[in-house]
Amino acid sequence: MRHKRHGRTLGRAPSHRRSLYRNLATALFLTERETDALDPNPPKVKGRIITTLEKAKEIRPMVEKCITIAKKCRAAELIAAEFGTDADRDSEAWKTWRKSEKHAQWVAARAPAVTARRRLYQMLQSKQAVSILCSELAERFESRVGGYCRIMRLAKPRLGDAGTRAILEFVGKNDRVIKRSQKPDFGGEAKSE
Protein backbone atom coordinates (compact mmCIF):
# COMPACT_ATOMS: atom_id res chain seq x y z
CA MET A 1 0.00 0.00 0.00
CA ARG A 2 1.15 3.53 -0.77
CA HIS A 3 0.06 5.24 2.42
CA LYS A 4 1.28 8.86 2.56
CA ARG A 5 3.12 8.47 -0.74
CA HIS A 6 1.51 11.15 -2.87
CA GLY A 7 2.34 11.96 -6.47
CA ARG A 8 3.25 9.92 -9.50
CA THR A 9 6.61 8.18 -9.84
CA LEU A 10 6.51 8.40 -13.67
CA GLY A 11 8.88 5.42 -13.84
CA ARG A 12 11.85 7.47 -12.61
CA ALA A 13 14.13 7.63 -9.62
CA PRO A 14 13.43 10.52 -7.19
CA SER A 15 16.41 12.61 -8.31
CA HIS A 16 15.53 12.10 -11.98
CA ARG A 17 11.91 13.01 -11.26
CA ARG A 18 12.89 16.23 -9.43
CA SER A 19 15.11 17.31 -12.32
CA LEU A 20 12.32 16.50 -14.79
CA TYR A 21 9.88 18.73 -12.87
CA ARG A 22 12.50 21.49 -12.60
CA ASN A 23 13.28 21.35 -16.32
CA LEU A 24 9.63 21.39 -17.40
CA ALA A 25 8.75 24.28 -15.07
CA THR A 26 11.81 26.23 -16.26
CA ALA A 27 10.86 25.53 -19.88
CA LEU A 28 7.38 26.96 -19.24
CA PHE A 29 8.81 30.13 -17.65
CA LEU A 30 11.41 30.57 -20.40
CA THR A 31 8.73 30.64 -23.09
CA GLU A 32 7.99 34.17 -21.81
CA ARG A 33 11.50 35.42 -22.62
CA GLU A 34 12.26 38.08 -25.19
CA THR A 35 13.44 36.47 -28.42
CA ASP A 36 15.52 37.84 -31.26
CA ALA A 37 16.63 36.61 -34.68
CA LEU A 38 19.69 34.87 -33.21
CA ASP A 39 17.71 32.73 -30.74
CA PRO A 40 18.29 29.12 -31.84
CA ASN A 41 15.09 27.79 -30.27
CA PRO A 42 12.38 30.44 -29.97
CA PRO A 43 9.07 29.37 -28.41
CA LYS A 44 6.22 28.73 -30.83
CA VAL A 45 3.61 30.17 -28.43
CA LYS A 46 4.52 32.24 -25.37
CA GLY A 47 3.42 30.78 -22.06
CA ARG A 48 2.67 27.28 -23.33
CA ILE A 49 4.36 23.88 -23.38
CA ILE A 50 3.09 20.52 -24.61
CA THR A 51 3.81 17.46 -22.48
CA THR A 52 2.00 14.37 -21.26
CA LEU A 53 -1.10 14.75 -19.15
CA GLU A 54 0.46 13.06 -16.11
CA LYS A 55 3.55 15.29 -16.18
CA ALA A 56 1.40 18.41 -16.57
CA LYS A 57 -0.69 17.45 -13.54
CA GLU A 58 2.47 16.99 -11.46
CA ILE A 59 4.12 20.24 -12.61
CA ARG A 60 1.18 22.59 -12.15
CA PRO A 61 1.41 22.83 -8.32
CA MET A 62 5.13 23.62 -8.58
CA VAL A 63 4.54 26.32 -11.20
CA GLU A 64 1.78 27.94 -9.15
CA LYS A 65 3.93 27.88 -6.01
CA CYS A 66 6.76 29.59 -7.91
CA ILE A 67 4.42 32.33 -9.13
CA THR A 68 3.12 32.89 -5.58
CA ILE A 69 6.69 33.26 -4.28
CA ALA A 70 7.49 35.66 -7.15
CA LYS A 71 4.45 37.79 -6.25
CA LYS A 72 5.77 38.13 -2.69
CA CYS A 73 9.16 39.09 -4.13
CA ARG A 74 7.61 41.80 -6.28
CA ALA A 75 5.64 43.23 -3.36
CA ALA A 76 8.82 43.47 -1.27
CA GLU A 77 10.71 45.10 -4.15
CA LEU A 78 8.00 47.75 -4.56
CA ILE A 79 8.16 48.57 -0.85
CA ALA A 80 11.98 48.73 -0.96
CA ALA A 81 11.88 51.10 -3.95
CA GLU A 82 10.55 53.86 -1.66
CA PHE A 83 13.80 53.84 0.35
CA GLY A 84 16.18 53.42 -2.61
CA THR A 85 18.24 56.00 -4.47
CA ASP A 86 18.79 56.88 -8.10
CA ALA A 87 22.38 58.06 -7.60
CA ASP A 88 25.22 56.32 -9.41
CA ARG A 89 27.21 53.82 -7.40
CA ASP A 90 30.28 55.29 -5.59
CA SER A 91 29.11 58.86 -6.16
CA GLU A 92 28.89 61.32 -3.28
CA ALA A 93 25.08 61.16 -3.19
CA TRP A 94 25.20 57.36 -3.12
CA LYS A 95 27.78 57.36 -0.29
CA THR A 96 25.66 59.68 1.85
CA TRP A 97 22.58 57.52 1.17
CA ARG A 98 24.59 54.44 2.14
CA LYS A 99 25.37 55.94 5.55
CA SER A 100 21.83 57.24 6.16
CA GLU A 101 18.85 55.62 7.84
CA LYS A 102 17.18 55.15 4.43
CA HIS A 103 19.77 52.52 3.52
CA ALA A 104 18.98 50.46 6.61
CA GLN A 105 15.27 50.69 5.80
CA TRP A 106 15.99 49.69 2.19
CA VAL A 107 17.96 46.64 3.32
CA ALA A 108 15.21 45.59 5.74
CA ALA A 109 12.50 46.03 3.09
CA ARG A 110 14.56 44.25 0.42
CA ALA A 111 15.37 41.18 2.56
CA PRO A 112 12.13 39.27 1.76
CA ALA A 113 12.69 39.85 -1.96
CA VAL A 114 16.23 38.45 -1.79
CA THR A 115 14.96 35.44 0.17
CA ALA A 116 12.21 34.82 -2.39
CA ARG A 117 14.65 35.02 -5.31
CA ARG A 118 17.01 32.59 -3.58
CA ARG A 119 14.17 30.17 -2.93
CA LEU A 120 13.07 30.37 -6.57
CA TYR A 121 16.63 29.75 -7.72
CA GLN A 122 16.81 26.75 -5.39
CA MET A 123 13.65 25.35 -6.99
CA LEU A 124 14.45 26.14 -10.65
CA GLN A 125 18.27 26.43 -10.89
CA SER A 126 17.94 29.04 -13.65
CA LYS A 127 18.69 32.74 -13.13
CA GLN A 128 16.93 33.68 -16.36
CA ALA A 129 13.72 31.89 -15.30
CA VAL A 130 13.84 33.58 -11.88
CA SER A 131 14.21 37.03 -13.44
CA ILE A 132 11.30 36.38 -15.82
CA LEU A 133 9.19 35.17 -12.91
CA CYS A 134 9.89 38.15 -10.67
CA SER A 135 9.64 40.84 -13.34
CA GLU A 136 6.99 39.76 -15.85
CA LEU A 137 4.83 36.98 -14.43
CA ALA A 138 4.53 38.42 -10.92
CA GLU A 139 3.30 41.70 -12.40
CA ARG A 140 0.83 39.94 -14.71
CA PHE A 141 -0.73 37.83 -11.94
CA GLU A 142 -0.55 40.51 -9.23
CA SER A 143 -4.33 40.81 -8.81
CA ARG A 144 -5.05 37.09 -9.26
CA VAL A 145 -5.34 34.97 -6.11
CA GLY A 146 -4.53 31.56 -7.60
CA GLY A 147 -5.05 29.32 -10.62
CA TYR A 148 -2.29 30.78 -12.74
CA CYS A 149 -2.14 27.98 -15.31
CA ARG A 150 -4.47 25.52 -16.98
CA ILE A 151 -4.15 22.04 -18.43
CA MET A 152 -5.93 21.23 -21.69
CA ARG A 153 -5.97 17.68 -22.95
CA LEU A 154 -5.10 17.18 -26.60
CA ALA A 155 -7.16 14.79 -28.72
CA LYS A 156 -4.25 13.40 -30.70
CA PRO A 157 -2.04 11.01 -28.68
CA ARG A 158 1.74 10.97 -28.80
CA LEU A 159 3.25 8.91 -31.58
CA GLY A 160 5.19 5.87 -30.47
CA ASP A 161 3.51 5.03 -27.18
CA ALA A 162 0.09 6.68 -27.62
CA GLY A 163 0.57 8.71 -24.42
CA THR A 164 -2.10 11.29 -23.66
CA ARG A 165 -0.71 14.73 -24.50
CA ALA A 166 -1.74 17.97 -22.84
CA ILE A 167 -1.03 21.68 -23.05
CA LEU A 168 0.14 23.43 -19.88
CA GLU A 169 -0.27 27.18 -20.30
CA PHE A 170 -0.67 30.38 -18.33
CA VAL A 171 -4.14 31.79 -17.88
CA GLY A 172 -5.04 35.13 -19.39
CA LYS A 173 -2.79 35.42 -22.42
CA ASN A 174 -4.08 32.70 -24.76
CA ASP A 175 -7.70 32.71 -23.56
CA ARG A 176 -10.40 32.03 -26.06
CA VAL A 177 -12.95 34.77 -26.47
CA ILE A 178 -16.47 33.51 -27.05
CA LYS A 179 -18.38 35.77 -29.38
CA ARG A 180 -22.11 35.56 -28.96
CA SER A 181 -24.11 35.86 -32.15
CA GLN A 182 -26.48 38.77 -32.41
CA LYS A 183 -30.08 38.14 -33.32
CA PRO A 184 -30.85 39.77 -36.64
CA ASP A 185 -33.17 42.75 -36.69
CA PHE A 186 -35.80 42.25 -39.38
CA GLY A 187 -37.05 45.76 -39.88
CA GLY A 188 -37.61 46.82 -36.30
CA GLU A 189 -38.65 45.38 -32.99
CA ALA A 190 -41.66 43.15 -32.66
CA LYS A 191 -44.71 45.00 -31.37
CA SER A 192 -46.04 43.71 -28.09
CA GLU A 193 -49.81 43.75 -27.65
mmCIF file of C-alpha atoms in Angstrom:
data_model
loop_
_atom_site.group_PDB
_atom_site.id
_atom_site.type_symbol
_atom_site.label_atom_id
_atom_site.label_comp_id
_atom_site.label_asym_id
_atom_site.label_seq_id
_atom_site.Cartn_x
_atom_site.Cartn_y
_atom_site.Cartn_z
ATOM 1 C CA MET A 1 0.000 0.000 0.000
ATOM 2 C CA ARG A 2 1.148 3.525 -0.773
ATOM 3 C CA HIS A 3 0.063 5.236 2.423
ATOM 4 C CA LYS A 4 1.282 8.860 2.564
ATOM 5 C CA ARG A 5 3.116 8.475 -0.736
ATOM 6 C CA HIS A 6 1.513 11.153 -2.871
ATOM 7 C CA GLY A 7 2.337 11.960 -6.467
ATOM 8 C CA ARG A 8 3.250 9.918 -9.497
ATOM 9 C CA THR A 9 6.606 8.177 -9.844
ATOM 10 C CA LEU A 10 6.514 8.402 -13.669
ATOM 11 C CA GLY A 11 8.881 5.419 -13.835
ATOM 12 C CA ARG A 12 11.848 7.475 -12.607
ATOM 13 C CA ALA A 13 14.130 7.627 -9.618
ATOM 14 C CA PRO A 14 13.432 10.519 -7.195
ATOM 15 C CA SER A 15 16.413 12.614 -8.308
ATOM 16 C CA HIS A 16 15.529 12.100 -11.980
ATOM 17 C CA ARG A 17 11.911 13.011 -11.258
ATOM 18 C CA ARG A 18 12.892 16.235 -9.428
ATOM 19 C CA SER A 19 15.114 17.311 -12.316
ATOM 20 C CA LEU A 20 12.320 16.504 -14.793
ATOM 21 C CA TYR A 21 9.885 18.726 -12.865
ATOM 22 C CA ARG A 22 12.500 21.486 -12.601
ATOM 23 C CA ASN A 23 13.275 21.352 -16.325
ATOM 24 C CA LEU A 24 9.628 21.389 -17.400
ATOM 25 C CA ALA A 25 8.745 24.282 -15.071
ATOM 26 C CA THR A 26 11.808 26.226 -16.258
ATOM 27 C CA ALA A 27 10.858 25.534 -19.880
ATOM 28 C CA LEU A 28 7.385 26.960 -19.239
ATOM 29 C CA PHE A 29 8.811 30.128 -17.655
ATOM 30 C CA LEU A 30 11.413 30.566 -20.404
ATOM 31 C CA THR A 31 8.726 30.640 -23.094
ATOM 32 C CA GLU A 32 7.991 34.168 -21.814
ATOM 33 C CA ARG A 33 11.495 35.419 -22.623
ATOM 34 C CA GLU A 34 12.259 38.078 -25.190
ATOM 35 C CA THR A 35 13.442 36.471 -28.425
ATOM 36 C CA ASP A 36 15.520 37.841 -31.257
ATOM 37 C CA ALA A 37 16.634 36.606 -34.677
ATOM 38 C CA LEU A 38 19.686 34.870 -33.208
ATOM 39 C CA ASP A 39 17.710 32.734 -30.738
ATOM 40 C CA PRO A 40 18.294 29.118 -31.838
ATOM 41 C CA ASN A 41 15.087 27.785 -30.270
ATOM 42 C CA PRO A 42 12.381 30.444 -29.969
ATOM 43 C CA PRO A 43 9.074 29.372 -28.406
ATOM 44 C CA LYS A 44 6.220 28.733 -30.829
ATOM 45 C CA VAL A 45 3.613 30.167 -28.425
ATOM 46 C CA LYS A 46 4.515 32.236 -25.370
ATOM 47 C CA GLY A 47 3.422 30.784 -22.055
ATOM 48 C CA ARG A 48 2.666 27.279 -23.326
ATOM 49 C CA ILE A 49 4.356 23.880 -23.384
ATOM 50 C CA ILE A 50 3.090 20.517 -24.614
ATOM 51 C CA THR A 51 3.813 17.463 -22.479
ATOM 52 C CA THR A 52 1.997 14.367 -21.260
ATOM 53 C CA LEU A 53 -1.104 14.754 -19.147
ATOM 54 C CA GLU A 54 0.458 13.064 -16.108
ATOM 55 C CA LYS A 55 3.551 15.293 -16.176
ATOM 56 C CA ALA A 56 1.404 18.409 -16.565
ATOM 57 C CA LYS A 57 -0.686 17.448 -13.537
ATOM 58 C CA GLU A 58 2.472 16.988 -11.460
ATOM 59 C CA ILE A 59 4.118 20.240 -12.615
ATOM 60 C CA ARG A 60 1.178 22.591 -12.149
ATOM 61 C CA PRO A 61 1.412 22.833 -8.316
ATOM 62 C CA MET A 62 5.131 23.616 -8.579
ATOM 63 C CA VAL A 63 4.536 26.323 -11.200
ATOM 64 C CA GLU A 64 1.780 27.943 -9.151
ATOM 65 C CA LYS A 65 3.928 27.878 -6.009
ATOM 66 C CA CYS A 66 6.763 29.592 -7.913
ATOM 67 C CA ILE A 67 4.424 32.335 -9.126
ATOM 68 C CA THR A 68 3.123 32.891 -5.584
ATOM 69 C CA ILE A 69 6.687 33.265 -4.282
ATOM 70 C CA ALA A 70 7.486 35.664 -7.152
ATOM 71 C CA LYS A 71 4.454 37.792 -6.252
ATOM 72 C CA LYS A 72 5.774 38.131 -2.691
ATOM 73 C CA CYS A 73 9.164 39.087 -4.132
ATOM 74 C CA ARG A 74 7.607 41.805 -6.284
ATOM 75 C CA ALA A 75 5.639 43.226 -3.363
ATOM 76 C CA ALA A 76 8.820 43.469 -1.267
ATOM 77 C CA GLU A 77 10.710 45.100 -4.152
ATOM 78 C CA LEU A 78 8.004 47.750 -4.563
ATOM 79 C CA ILE A 79 8.161 48.573 -0.849
ATOM 80 C CA ALA A 80 11.979 48.733 -0.958
ATOM 81 C CA ALA A 81 11.883 51.104 -3.951
ATOM 82 C CA GLU A 82 10.551 53.860 -1.664
ATOM 83 C CA PHE A 83 13.796 53.844 0.348
ATOM 84 C CA GLY A 84 16.184 53.419 -2.613
ATOM 85 C CA THR A 85 18.235 56.002 -4.465
ATOM 86 C CA ASP A 86 18.792 56.879 -8.104
ATOM 87 C CA ALA A 87 22.377 58.061 -7.598
ATOM 88 C CA ASP A 88 25.222 56.319 -9.409
ATOM 89 C CA ARG A 89 27.211 53.820 -7.396
ATOM 90 C CA ASP A 90 30.280 55.288 -5.588
ATOM 91 C CA SER A 91 29.108 58.858 -6.165
ATOM 92 C CA GLU A 92 28.886 61.319 -3.282
ATOM 93 C CA ALA A 93 25.084 61.163 -3.187
ATOM 94 C CA TRP A 94 25.205 57.357 -3.121
ATOM 95 C CA LYS A 95 27.784 57.360 -0.293
ATOM 96 C CA THR A 96 25.664 59.680 1.849
ATOM 97 C CA TRP A 97 22.578 57.520 1.172
ATOM 98 C CA ARG A 98 24.588 54.440 2.142
ATOM 99 C CA LYS A 99 25.366 55.945 5.554
ATOM 100 C CA SER A 100 21.827 57.236 6.161
ATOM 101 C CA GLU A 101 18.851 55.617 7.841
ATOM 102 C CA LYS A 102 17.175 55.148 4.431
ATOM 103 C CA HIS A 103 19.771 52.515 3.518
ATOM 104 C CA ALA A 104 18.976 50.464 6.611
ATOM 105 C CA GLN A 105 15.270 50.695 5.803
ATOM 106 C CA TRP A 106 15.986 49.688 2.186
ATOM 107 C CA VAL A 107 17.959 46.635 3.325
ATOM 108 C CA ALA A 108 15.207 45.591 5.738
ATOM 109 C CA ALA A 109 12.504 46.028 3.088
ATOM 110 C CA ARG A 110 14.558 44.247 0.419
ATOM 111 C CA ALA A 111 15.371 41.178 2.555
ATOM 112 C CA PRO A 112 12.132 39.267 1.760
ATOM 113 C CA ALA A 113 12.691 39.849 -1.965
ATOM 114 C CA VAL A 114 16.227 38.450 -1.789
ATOM 115 C CA THR A 115 14.961 35.440 0.165
ATOM 116 C CA ALA A 116 12.211 34.821 -2.388
ATOM 117 C CA ARG A 117 14.655 35.022 -5.309
ATOM 118 C CA ARG A 118 17.013 32.589 -3.580
ATOM 119 C CA ARG A 119 14.167 30.170 -2.933
ATOM 120 C CA LEU A 120 13.068 30.367 -6.567
ATOM 121 C CA TYR A 121 16.630 29.747 -7.716
ATOM 122 C CA GLN A 122 16.814 26.750 -5.391
ATOM 123 C CA MET A 123 13.655 25.346 -6.991
ATOM 124 C CA LEU A 124 14.451 26.139 -10.650
ATOM 125 C CA GLN A 125 18.269 26.426 -10.893
ATOM 126 C CA SER A 126 17.944 29.044 -13.647
ATOM 127 C CA LYS A 127 18.685 32.744 -13.134
ATOM 128 C CA GLN A 128 16.932 33.684 -16.356
ATOM 129 C CA ALA A 129 13.724 31.888 -15.299
ATOM 130 C CA VAL A 130 13.836 33.584 -11.879
ATOM 131 C CA SER A 131 14.211 37.029 -13.440
ATOM 132 C CA ILE A 132 11.296 36.381 -15.824
ATOM 133 C CA LEU A 133 9.187 35.169 -12.907
ATOM 134 C CA CYS A 134 9.891 38.150 -10.672
ATOM 135 C CA SER A 135 9.643 40.838 -13.336
ATOM 136 C CA GLU A 136 6.985 39.762 -15.851
ATOM 137 C CA LEU A 137 4.826 36.980 -14.432
ATOM 138 C CA ALA A 138 4.534 38.420 -10.920
ATOM 139 C CA GLU A 139 3.300 41.697 -12.402
ATOM 140 C CA ARG A 140 0.834 39.937 -14.706
ATOM 141 C CA PHE A 141 -0.730 37.827 -11.939
ATOM 142 C CA GLU A 142 -0.555 40.508 -9.228
ATOM 143 C CA SER A 143 -4.326 40.811 -8.815
ATOM 144 C CA ARG A 144 -5.050 37.094 -9.257
ATOM 145 C CA VAL A 145 -5.345 34.971 -6.108
ATOM 146 C CA GLY A 146 -4.530 31.563 -7.605
ATOM 147 C CA GLY A 147 -5.054 29.324 -10.615
ATOM 148 C CA TYR A 148 -2.286 30.775 -12.744
ATOM 149 C CA CYS A 149 -2.136 27.980 -15.314
ATOM 150 C CA ARG A 150 -4.467 25.520 -16.981
ATOM 151 C CA ILE A 151 -4.153 22.037 -18.427
ATOM 152 C CA MET A 152 -5.935 21.233 -21.690
ATOM 153 C CA ARG A 153 -5.973 17.675 -22.946
ATOM 154 C CA LEU A 154 -5.104 17.181 -26.605
ATOM 155 C CA ALA A 155 -7.161 14.793 -28.718
ATOM 156 C CA LYS A 156 -4.254 13.398 -30.702
ATOM 157 C CA PRO A 157 -2.043 11.011 -28.676
ATOM 158 C CA ARG A 158 1.737 10.966 -28.803
ATOM 159 C CA LEU A 159 3.251 8.914 -31.583
ATOM 160 C CA GLY A 160 5.195 5.872 -30.472
ATOM 161 C CA ASP A 161 3.512 5.028 -27.180
ATOM 162 C CA ALA A 162 0.087 6.681 -27.617
ATOM 163 C CA GLY A 163 0.570 8.709 -24.422
ATOM 164 C CA THR A 164 -2.099 11.290 -23.665
ATOM 165 C CA ARG A 165 -0.706 14.732 -24.503
ATOM 166 C CA ALA A 166 -1.736 17.972 -22.837
ATOM 167 C CA ILE A 167 -1.033 21.681 -23.046
ATOM 168 C CA LEU A 168 0.144 23.431 -19.883
ATOM 169 C CA GLU A 169 -0.274 27.183 -20.296
ATOM 170 C CA PHE A 170 -0.670 30.383 -18.329
ATOM 171 C CA VAL A 171 -4.143 31.786 -17.883
ATOM 172 C CA GLY A 172 -5.042 35.131 -19.395
ATOM 173 C CA LYS A 173 -2.790 35.420 -22.418
ATOM 174 C CA ASN A 174 -4.084 32.703 -24.755
ATOM 175 C CA ASP A 175 -7.696 32.710 -23.563
ATOM 176 C CA ARG A 176 -10.400 32.029 -26.065
ATOM 177 C CA VAL A 177 -12.955 34.767 -26.467
ATOM 178 C CA ILE A 178 -16.469 33.514 -27.048
ATOM 179 C CA LYS A 179 -18.383 35.769 -29.377
ATOM 180 C CA ARG A 180 -22.114 35.557 -28.961
ATOM 181 C CA SER A 181 -24.108 35.859 -32.150
ATOM 182 C CA GLN A 182 -26.484 38.772 -32.405
ATOM 183 C CA LYS A 183 -30.079 38.139 -33.322
ATOM 184 C CA PRO A 184 -30.853 39.767 -36.644
ATOM 185 C CA ASP A 185 -33.171 42.753 -36.693
ATOM 186 C CA PHE A 186 -35.799 42.248 -39.378
ATOM 187 C CA GLY A 187 -37.055 45.761 -39.884
ATOM 188 C CA GLY A 188 -37.609 46.819 -36.297
ATOM 189 C CA GLU A 189 -38.652 45.380 -32.994
ATOM 190 C CA ALA A 190 -41.659 43.155 -32.662
ATOM 191 C CA LYS A 191 -44.707 45.001 -31.366
ATOM 192 C CA SER A 192 -46.043 43.713 -28.088
ATOM 193 C CA GLU A 193 -49.808 43.748 -27.652
#
